[in-house]
Coordinates of C-alpha atoms in Angstrom, one line a residue:
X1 CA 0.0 0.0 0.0
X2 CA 0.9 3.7 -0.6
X3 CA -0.2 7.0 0.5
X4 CA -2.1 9.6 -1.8
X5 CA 1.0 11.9 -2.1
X6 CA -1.2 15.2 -1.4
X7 CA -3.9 14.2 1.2
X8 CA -2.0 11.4 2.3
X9 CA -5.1 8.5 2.3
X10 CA -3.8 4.9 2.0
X11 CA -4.0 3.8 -2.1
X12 CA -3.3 0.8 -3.5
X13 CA 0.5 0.3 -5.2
X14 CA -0.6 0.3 -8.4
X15 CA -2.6 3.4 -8.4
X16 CA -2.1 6.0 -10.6
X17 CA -4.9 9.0 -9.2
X18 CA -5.9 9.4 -5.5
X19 CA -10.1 8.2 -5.3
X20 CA -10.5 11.1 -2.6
X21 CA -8.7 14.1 -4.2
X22 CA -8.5 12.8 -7.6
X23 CA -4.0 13.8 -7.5
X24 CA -2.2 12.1 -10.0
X25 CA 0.0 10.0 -8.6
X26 CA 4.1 9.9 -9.5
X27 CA 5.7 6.4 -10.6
X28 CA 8.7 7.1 -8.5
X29 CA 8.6 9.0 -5.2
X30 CA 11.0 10.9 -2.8
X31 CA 9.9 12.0 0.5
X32 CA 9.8 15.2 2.2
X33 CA 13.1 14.6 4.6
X34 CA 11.1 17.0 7.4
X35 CA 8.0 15.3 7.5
X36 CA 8.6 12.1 5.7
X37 CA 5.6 12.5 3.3
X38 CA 6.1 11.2 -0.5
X39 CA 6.9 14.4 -3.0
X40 CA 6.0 14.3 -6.9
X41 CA 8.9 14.1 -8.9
X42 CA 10.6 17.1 -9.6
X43 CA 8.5 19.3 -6.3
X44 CA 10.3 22.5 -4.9
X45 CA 8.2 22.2 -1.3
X46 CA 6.5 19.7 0.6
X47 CA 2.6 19.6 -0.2
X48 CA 2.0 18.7 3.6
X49 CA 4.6 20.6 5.3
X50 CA 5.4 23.4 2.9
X51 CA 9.4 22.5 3.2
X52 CA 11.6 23.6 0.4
X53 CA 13.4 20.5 -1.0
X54 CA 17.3 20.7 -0.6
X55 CA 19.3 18.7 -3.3
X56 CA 21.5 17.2 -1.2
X57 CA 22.8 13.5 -1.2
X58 CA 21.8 11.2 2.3
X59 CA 23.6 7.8 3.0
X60 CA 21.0 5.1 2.4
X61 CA 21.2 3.7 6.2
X62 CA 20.0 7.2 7.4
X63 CA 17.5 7.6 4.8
X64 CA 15.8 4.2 5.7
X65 CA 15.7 5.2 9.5
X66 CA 14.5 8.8 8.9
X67 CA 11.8 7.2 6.8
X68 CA 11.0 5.1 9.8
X69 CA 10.9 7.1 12.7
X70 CA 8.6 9.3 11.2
X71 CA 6.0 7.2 9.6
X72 CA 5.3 3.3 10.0
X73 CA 3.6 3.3 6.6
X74 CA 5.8 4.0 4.3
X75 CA 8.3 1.1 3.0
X76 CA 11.2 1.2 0.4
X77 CA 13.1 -0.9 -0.8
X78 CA 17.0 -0.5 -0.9
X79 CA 16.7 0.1 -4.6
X80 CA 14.2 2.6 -4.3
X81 CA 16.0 4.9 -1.4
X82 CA 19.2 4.7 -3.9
X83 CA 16.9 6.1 -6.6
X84 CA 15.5 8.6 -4.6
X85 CA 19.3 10.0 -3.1
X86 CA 20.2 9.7 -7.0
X87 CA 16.6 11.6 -8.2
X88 CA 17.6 14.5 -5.3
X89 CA 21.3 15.1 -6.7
X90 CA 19.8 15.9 -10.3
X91 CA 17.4 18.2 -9.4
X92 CA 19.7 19.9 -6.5
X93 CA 19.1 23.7 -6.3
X94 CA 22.7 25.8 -5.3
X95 CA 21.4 27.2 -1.6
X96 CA 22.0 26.2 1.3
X97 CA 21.1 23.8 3.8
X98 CA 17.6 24.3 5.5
X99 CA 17.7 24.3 9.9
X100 CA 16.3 20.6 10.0
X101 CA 19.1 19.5 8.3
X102 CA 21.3 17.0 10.9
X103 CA 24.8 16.9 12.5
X104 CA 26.2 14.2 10.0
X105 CA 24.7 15.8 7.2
X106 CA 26.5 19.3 8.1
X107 CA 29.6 17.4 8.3
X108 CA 28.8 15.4 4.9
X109 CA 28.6 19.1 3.1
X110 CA 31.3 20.8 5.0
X111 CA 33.8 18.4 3.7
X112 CA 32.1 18.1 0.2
X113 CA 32.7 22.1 0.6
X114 CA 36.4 22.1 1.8
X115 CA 36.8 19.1 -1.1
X116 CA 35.8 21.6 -3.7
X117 CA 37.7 24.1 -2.8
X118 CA 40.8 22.1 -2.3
X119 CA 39.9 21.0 -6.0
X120 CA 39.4 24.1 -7.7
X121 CA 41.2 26.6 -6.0
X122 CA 45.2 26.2 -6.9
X123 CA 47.4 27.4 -4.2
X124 CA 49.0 30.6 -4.8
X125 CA 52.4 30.9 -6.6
X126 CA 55.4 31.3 -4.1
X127 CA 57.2 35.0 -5.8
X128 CA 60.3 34.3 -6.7
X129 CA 62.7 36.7 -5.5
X130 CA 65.3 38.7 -7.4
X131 CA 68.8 38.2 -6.6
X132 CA 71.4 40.7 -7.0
X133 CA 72.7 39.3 -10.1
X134 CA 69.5 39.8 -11.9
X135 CA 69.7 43.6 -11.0
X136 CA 73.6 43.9 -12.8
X137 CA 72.7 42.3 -16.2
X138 CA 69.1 44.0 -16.4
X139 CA 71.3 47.5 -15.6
X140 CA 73.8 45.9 -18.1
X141 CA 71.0 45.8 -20.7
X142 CA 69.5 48.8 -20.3
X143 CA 73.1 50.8 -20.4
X144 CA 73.8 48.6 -23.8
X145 CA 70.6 49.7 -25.5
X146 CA 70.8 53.6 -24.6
X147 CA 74.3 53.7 -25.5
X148 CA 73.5 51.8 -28.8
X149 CA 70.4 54.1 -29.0
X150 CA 72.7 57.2 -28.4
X151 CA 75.7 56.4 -30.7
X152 CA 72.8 56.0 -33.5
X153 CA 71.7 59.3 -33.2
X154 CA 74.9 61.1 -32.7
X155 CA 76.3 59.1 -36.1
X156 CA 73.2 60.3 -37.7
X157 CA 74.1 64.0 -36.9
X158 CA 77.5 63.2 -38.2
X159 CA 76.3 62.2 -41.1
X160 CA 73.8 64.6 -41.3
X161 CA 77.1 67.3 -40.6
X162 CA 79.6 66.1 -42.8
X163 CA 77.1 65.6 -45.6
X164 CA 76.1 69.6 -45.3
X165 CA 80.0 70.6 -44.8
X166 CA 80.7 69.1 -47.9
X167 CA 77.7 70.6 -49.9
X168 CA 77.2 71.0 -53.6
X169 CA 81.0 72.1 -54.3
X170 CA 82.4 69.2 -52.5
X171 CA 84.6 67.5 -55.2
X172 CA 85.6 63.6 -55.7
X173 CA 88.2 63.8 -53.0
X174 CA 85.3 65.4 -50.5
X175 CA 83.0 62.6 -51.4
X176 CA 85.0 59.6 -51.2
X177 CA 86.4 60.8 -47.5
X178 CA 82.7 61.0 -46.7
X179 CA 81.9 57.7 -48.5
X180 CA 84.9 56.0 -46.0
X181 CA 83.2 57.2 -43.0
X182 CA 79.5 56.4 -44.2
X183 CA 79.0 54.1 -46.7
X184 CA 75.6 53.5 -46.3
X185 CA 75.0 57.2 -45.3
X186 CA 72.2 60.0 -46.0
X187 CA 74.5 61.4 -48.9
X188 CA 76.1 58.2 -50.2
X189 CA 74.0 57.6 -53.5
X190 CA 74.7 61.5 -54.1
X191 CA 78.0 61.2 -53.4
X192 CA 78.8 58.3 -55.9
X193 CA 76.7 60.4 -59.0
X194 CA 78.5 63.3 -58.1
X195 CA 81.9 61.3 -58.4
X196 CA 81.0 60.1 -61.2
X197 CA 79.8 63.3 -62.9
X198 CA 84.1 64.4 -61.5
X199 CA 85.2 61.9 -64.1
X200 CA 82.7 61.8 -66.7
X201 CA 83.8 66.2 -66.8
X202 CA 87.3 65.4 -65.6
X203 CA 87.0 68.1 -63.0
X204 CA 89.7 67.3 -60.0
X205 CA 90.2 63.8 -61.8
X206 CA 91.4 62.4 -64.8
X207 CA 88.4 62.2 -67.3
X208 CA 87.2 58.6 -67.4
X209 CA 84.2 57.4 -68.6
X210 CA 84.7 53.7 -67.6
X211 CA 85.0 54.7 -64.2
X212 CA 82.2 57.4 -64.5
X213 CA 79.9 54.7 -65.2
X214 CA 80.6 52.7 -62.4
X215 CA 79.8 55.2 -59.9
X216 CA 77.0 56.3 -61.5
X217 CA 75.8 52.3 -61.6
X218 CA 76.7 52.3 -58.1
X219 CA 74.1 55.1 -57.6
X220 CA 71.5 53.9 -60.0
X221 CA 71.3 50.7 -57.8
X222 CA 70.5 52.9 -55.0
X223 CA 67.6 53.9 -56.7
X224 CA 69.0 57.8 -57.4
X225 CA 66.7 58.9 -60.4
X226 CA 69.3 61.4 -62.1
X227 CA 72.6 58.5 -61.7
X228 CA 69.7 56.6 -63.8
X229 CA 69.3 58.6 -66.3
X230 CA 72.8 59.3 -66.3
X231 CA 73.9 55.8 -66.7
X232 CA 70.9 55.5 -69.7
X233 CA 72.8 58.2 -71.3
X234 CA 75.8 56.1 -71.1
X235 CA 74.4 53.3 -72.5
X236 CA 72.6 55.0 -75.3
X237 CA 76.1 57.2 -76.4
X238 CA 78.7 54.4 -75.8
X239 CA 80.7 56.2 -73.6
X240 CA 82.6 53.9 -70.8
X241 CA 80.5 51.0 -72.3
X242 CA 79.6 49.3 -75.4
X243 CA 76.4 51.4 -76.9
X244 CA 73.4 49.3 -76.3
X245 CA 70.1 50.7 -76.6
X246 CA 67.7 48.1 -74.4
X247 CA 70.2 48.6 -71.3
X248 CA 69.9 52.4 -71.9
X249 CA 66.0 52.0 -72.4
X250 CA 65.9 49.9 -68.6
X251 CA 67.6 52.6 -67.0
X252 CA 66.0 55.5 -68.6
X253 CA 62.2 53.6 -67.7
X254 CA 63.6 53.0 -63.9
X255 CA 64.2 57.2 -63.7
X256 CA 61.0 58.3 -66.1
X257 CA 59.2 56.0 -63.3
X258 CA 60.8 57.8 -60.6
X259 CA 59.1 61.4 -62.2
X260 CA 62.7 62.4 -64.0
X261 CA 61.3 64.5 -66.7
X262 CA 64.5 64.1 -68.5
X263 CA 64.2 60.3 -68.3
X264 CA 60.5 60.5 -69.5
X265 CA 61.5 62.8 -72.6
X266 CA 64.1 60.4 -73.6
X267 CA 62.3 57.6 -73.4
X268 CA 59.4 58.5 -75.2
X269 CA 61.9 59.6 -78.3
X270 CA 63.1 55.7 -77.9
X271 CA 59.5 54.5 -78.2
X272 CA 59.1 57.6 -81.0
X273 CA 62.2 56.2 -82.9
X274 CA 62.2 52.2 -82.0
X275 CA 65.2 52.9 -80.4
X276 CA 66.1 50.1 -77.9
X277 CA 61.9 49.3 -78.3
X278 CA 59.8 48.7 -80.8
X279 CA 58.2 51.5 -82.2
X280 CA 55.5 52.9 -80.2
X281 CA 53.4 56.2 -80.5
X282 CA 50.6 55.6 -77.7
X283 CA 53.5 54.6 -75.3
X284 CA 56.1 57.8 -76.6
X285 CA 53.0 60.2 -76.0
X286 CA 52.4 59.3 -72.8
X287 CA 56.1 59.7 -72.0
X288 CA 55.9 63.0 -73.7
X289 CA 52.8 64.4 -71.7
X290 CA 54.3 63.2 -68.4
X291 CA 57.3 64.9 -69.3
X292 CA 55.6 68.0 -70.7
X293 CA 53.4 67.9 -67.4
X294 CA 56.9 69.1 -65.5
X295 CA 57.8 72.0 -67.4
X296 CA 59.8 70.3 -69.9
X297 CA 60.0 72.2 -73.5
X298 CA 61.2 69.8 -75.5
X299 CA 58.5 67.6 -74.8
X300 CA 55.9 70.0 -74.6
X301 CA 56.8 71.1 -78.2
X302 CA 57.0 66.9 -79.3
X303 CA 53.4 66.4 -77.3
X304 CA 52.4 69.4 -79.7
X305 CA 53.8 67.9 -82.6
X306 CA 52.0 64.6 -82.0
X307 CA 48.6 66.7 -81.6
X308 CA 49.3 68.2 -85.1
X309 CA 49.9 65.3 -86.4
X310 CA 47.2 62.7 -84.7
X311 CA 50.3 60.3 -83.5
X312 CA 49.5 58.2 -80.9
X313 CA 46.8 61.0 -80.3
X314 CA 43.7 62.3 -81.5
X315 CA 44.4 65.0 -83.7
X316 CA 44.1 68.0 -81.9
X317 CA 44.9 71.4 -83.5
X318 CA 43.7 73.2 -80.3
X319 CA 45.6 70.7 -78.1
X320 CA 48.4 71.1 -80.4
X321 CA 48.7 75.1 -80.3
X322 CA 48.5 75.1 -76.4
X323 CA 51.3 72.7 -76.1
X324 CA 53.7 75.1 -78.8
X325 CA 52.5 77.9 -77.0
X326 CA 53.4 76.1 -73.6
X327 CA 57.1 75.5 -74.6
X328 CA 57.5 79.0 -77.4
X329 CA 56.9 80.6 -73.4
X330 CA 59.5 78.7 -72.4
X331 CA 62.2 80.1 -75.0
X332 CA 61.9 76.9 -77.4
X333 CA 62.9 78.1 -80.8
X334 CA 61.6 75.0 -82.4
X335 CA 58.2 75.3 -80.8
X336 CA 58.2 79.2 -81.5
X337 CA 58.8 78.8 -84.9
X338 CA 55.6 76.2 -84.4
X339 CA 53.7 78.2 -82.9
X340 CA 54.4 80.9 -85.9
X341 CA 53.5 78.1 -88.2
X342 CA 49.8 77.4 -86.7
X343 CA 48.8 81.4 -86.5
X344 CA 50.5 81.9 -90.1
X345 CA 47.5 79.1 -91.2
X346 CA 45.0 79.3 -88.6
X347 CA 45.2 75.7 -86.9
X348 CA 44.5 75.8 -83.5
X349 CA 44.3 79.4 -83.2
X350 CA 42.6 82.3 -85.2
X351 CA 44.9 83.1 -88.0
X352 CA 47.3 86.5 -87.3
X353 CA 50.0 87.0 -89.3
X354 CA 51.6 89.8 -87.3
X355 CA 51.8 87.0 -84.2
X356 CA 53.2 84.7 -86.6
X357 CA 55.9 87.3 -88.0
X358 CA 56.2 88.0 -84.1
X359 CA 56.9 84.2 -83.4
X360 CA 59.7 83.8 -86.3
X361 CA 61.3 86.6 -85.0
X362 CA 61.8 85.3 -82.1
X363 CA 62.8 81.8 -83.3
X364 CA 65.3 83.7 -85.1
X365 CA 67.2 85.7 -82.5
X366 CA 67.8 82.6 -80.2
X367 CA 70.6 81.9 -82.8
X368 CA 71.8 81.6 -86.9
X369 CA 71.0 77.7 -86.9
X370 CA 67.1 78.5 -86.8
X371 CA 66.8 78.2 -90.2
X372 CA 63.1 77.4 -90.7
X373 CA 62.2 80.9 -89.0
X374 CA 64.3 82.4 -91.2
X375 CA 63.3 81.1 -94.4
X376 CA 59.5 81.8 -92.8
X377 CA 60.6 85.9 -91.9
X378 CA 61.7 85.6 -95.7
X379 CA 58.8 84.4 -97.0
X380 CA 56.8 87.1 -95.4
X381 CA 58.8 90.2 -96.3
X382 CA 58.9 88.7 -99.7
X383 CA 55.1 88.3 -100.0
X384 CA 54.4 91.1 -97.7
X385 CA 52.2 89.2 -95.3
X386 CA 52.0 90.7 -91.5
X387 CA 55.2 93.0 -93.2
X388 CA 55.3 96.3 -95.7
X389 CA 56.7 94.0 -98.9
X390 CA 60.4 94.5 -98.7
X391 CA 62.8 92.4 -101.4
X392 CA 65.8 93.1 -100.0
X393 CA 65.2 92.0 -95.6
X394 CA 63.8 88.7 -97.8
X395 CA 66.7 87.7 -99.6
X396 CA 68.8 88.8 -96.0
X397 CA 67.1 86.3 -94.2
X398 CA 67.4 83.7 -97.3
X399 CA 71.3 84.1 -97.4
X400 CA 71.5 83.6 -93.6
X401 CA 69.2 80.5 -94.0
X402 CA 71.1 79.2 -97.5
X403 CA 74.4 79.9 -95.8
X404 CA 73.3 77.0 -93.4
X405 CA 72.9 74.8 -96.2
X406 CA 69.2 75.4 -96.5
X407 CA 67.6 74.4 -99.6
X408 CA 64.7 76.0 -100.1
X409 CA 66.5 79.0 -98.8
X410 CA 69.5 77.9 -101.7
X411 CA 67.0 78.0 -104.2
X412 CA 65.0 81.4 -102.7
X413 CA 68.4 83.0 -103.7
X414 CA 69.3 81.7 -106.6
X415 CA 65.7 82.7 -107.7
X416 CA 65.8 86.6 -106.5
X417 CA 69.2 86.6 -108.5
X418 CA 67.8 85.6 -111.2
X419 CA 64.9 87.5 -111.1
X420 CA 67.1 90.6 -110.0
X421 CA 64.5 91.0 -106.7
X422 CA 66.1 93.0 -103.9
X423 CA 70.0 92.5 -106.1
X424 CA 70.9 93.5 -109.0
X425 CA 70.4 90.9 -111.8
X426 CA 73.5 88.1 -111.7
X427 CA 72.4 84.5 -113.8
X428 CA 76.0 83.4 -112.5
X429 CA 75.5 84.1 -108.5
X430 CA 72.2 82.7 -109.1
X431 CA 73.2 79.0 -110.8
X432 CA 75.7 79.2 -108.0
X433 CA 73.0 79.0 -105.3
X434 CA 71.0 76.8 -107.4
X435 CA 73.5 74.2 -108.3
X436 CA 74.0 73.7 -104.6
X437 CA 70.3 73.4 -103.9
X438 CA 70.2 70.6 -106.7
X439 CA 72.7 68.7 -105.2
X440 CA 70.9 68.1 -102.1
X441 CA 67.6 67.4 -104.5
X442 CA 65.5 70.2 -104.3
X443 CA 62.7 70.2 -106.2
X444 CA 62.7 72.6 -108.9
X445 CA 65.8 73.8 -108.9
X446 CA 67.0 71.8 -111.8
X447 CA 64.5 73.4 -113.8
X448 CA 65.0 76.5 -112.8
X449 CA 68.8 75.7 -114.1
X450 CA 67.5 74.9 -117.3
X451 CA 65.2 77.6 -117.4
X452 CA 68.6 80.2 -117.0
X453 CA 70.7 78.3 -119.6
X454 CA 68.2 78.5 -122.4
X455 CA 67.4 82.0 -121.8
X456 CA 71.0 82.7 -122.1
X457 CA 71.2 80.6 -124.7
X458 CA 68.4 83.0 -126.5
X459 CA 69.8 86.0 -125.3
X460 CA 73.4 85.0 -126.8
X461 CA 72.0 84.3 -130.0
X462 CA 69.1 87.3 -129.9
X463 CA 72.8 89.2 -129.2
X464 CA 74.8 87.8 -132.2
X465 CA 71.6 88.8 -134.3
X466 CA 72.0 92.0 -133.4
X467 CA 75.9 92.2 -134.0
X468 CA 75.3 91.1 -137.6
X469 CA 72.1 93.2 -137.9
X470 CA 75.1 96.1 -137.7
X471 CA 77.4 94.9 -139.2
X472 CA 75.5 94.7 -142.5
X473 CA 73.7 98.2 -141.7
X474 CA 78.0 99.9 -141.8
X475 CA 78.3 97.8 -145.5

């Protein structure tokens, strides 16, 4: 028999409600360890008592005699008492102990208690103490590192010293004593281009190119933009090594890459030329406009060029214009002579022949070897065109051209004398001038030639006509 486990009224085992209160009944039971009456499985309190149930564990002797001394009626077996300590460990709750609990069972949790603790908490660590030594090597250390620290900074305002005593007119000599005390210094790539730029001029030193290039490799590796371009120009020349385009081409791309506008406008003139590279416009005006970017003229006036042109760029006139313009400004007597050139036709720019005439005269002042400008001032005092007409400044600025060995400006003379413009009248002066343009195979000028001899030819024999007409006129 069993008890109704909430109004307590005897029920047979097997029941599963209570006939009088109608409670479902558990299929395994703990009781209540205050007032030994059965608790459903998984209860907080005591449905007869109202005691909160401790999760604690009970030895199965006590368990069996609590059970007895407070109620006659209730029987368990072994097996059940086990399951009931077991059932009360799973649903344990961490709080402590009620009042009822008994003497043993304080013990039972005070040494589960002092067993957990001796488990989990690790004994503290025993400091170890320093010994004497320990403060000599870590003062040992720390004197090493500051003096290593200190010695850095005091070489770097050596360096820093020596490198500003020296200076731009510090010679070979200068450079190598600073090169012995810091090889790896601040100054040291500048110091080996500017040894090598001694020998390459032969200023303090013996001129050597061989060894010129050497330092200025020695600075290239270093990554110094103008000992690259320096050593390109080397290469491309054949001076201290044997000419060789591609190696000049490598070290002219490592400066052009480093912003060397020099580099960049030698480069693209490779890529222009197929120098060292197959021939490449796109690639040569992008060289050109990164060069022209910086303020170069040269390529400023090529970039223009290419505009005109359409190579390796749209055609541009207006693009073209701005970038003669860009470099005439710059004193270019190439691109002012350009720039003449687009306002004498009106590409670009609104045609002006007094800015053109303006333009070639300035071309022309920057020195005798600007022969286009002066064949162009020629042209326009000749034809009168931004100029009063004026015969003989045209065939001044043809002789100075045609003294160059000019050809159209060879033939321009040989023409006026001829045609007795601006000289007197002299066929001999002006087969002179044209002979030498027709040996450099100027168009028209053997016609021109021909043109003379027959028309002397005539005039001889219009002459001895005229001799015999006399002649028989005194008979």
């Amino acid at each position: 028999m069993k008890k109704c486990i909430k109004c307590g009224i005897e029920l047979a085992d097997n029941a599963l409600f209570c006939n009088a209160c109608g409670a479902k009944q558990a299929k395994e039971e703990k009781y209540c360890p205050n007032c030994g009456s059965p608790i459903l499985e998984g209860g907080t309190f005591c449905s007869k008592c109202g005691t909160k149930q401790e999760s604690f564990a009970k030895d199965l002797s006590q368990q069996q005699d609590f059970a007895a001394t407070n109620t006659n009626e209730i029987k368990a077996t072994e097996n059940e008492t086990e399951n009931n300590i077991l059932s009360g460990f799973e649903q344990s709750e961490s709080e402590p102990p009620t009042e009822q609990i008994s003497e043993a069972e304080t013990e039972i949790n005070e040494k589960d208690c002092e067993t957990k603790q001796e488990s989990t908490v690790k004994p503290a660590s025993k400091k170890k103490k320093l010994k004497p030594i320990h403060f000599v090597f870590g003062a040992i250390l720390l004197f090493g590192a500051f003096s290593f620290a200190a010695y850095k900074v005091y070489d770097h305002f050596e360096d820093k010293k020596l490198c500003n005593q020296i200076g731009d007119a510090g010679n070979a000599e200068d450079w190598q004593i600073y090169l012995d005390r810091f090889p790896h210094g601040m100054c040291s790539a500048y110091a080996q281009h500017t040894i090598g730029i001694s020998y390459y001029e032969g200023k303090g030193v013996s001129q050597n190119y061989k060894t010129a290039v050497e330092w200025f490799t020695k600075a290239a590796e270093q990554n110094y933009a103008t000992a690259q371009y320096n050593l390109g120009t080397m290469y491309y020349n054949g001076k201290g090594v044997e000419q060789n385009y591609e190696e000049a081409a490598k070290w002219f791309l490592k400066s052009a890459q480093q912003g060397n506008a020099d580099a960049q406008y030698v480069l693209a003139l490779m890529y222009y030329n197929g120098k060292g590279c197959f021939p490449n416009y796109e690639e040569a005006a992008k060289w050109f406009l990164k060069a022209a970017e910086q303020g170069n003229d040269k390529a400023q006036n090529q970039i223009g060029f290419m505009y005109d042109n359409g190579e390796g760029v749209e055609q541009n006139y207006g693009e073209a214009a701005k970038w003669f313009l860009k470099s005439a400004q710059r004193g270019n007597a190439i691109a002012q002579n350009n720039i003449g050139n687009m306002y004498y036709e009106g590409r670009g720019v609104l045609q002006n022949y007094e800015e053109a005439m303006k333009w070639y005269l300035k071309a022309a002042e920057q020195g005798s070897e600007n022969t286009n400008s002066q064949n162009n001032i020629a042209d326009m005092y000749y034809s009168g065109k931004g100029v009063s007409q004026n015969y003989k400044e045209a065939i001044k600025w043809f002789l100075k051209a045609a003294e160059q060995n000019n050809a159209y400006a060879q033939y321009s003379v040989g023409f006026m004398y001829y045609k007795g413009q601006g000289v007197k009248q002299d066929n001999k002066t002006a087969k002179q001038w044209l002979e030498k343009a027709k040996d450099q195979g100027y168009i028209g000028a053997d016609d021109l030639l021909k043109e003379i001899k027959d028309k002397e030819a005539s005039d001889a024999l219009d002459a001895l006509k005229g001799l015999l007409f006399l002649k028989m006129l005194s008979l």
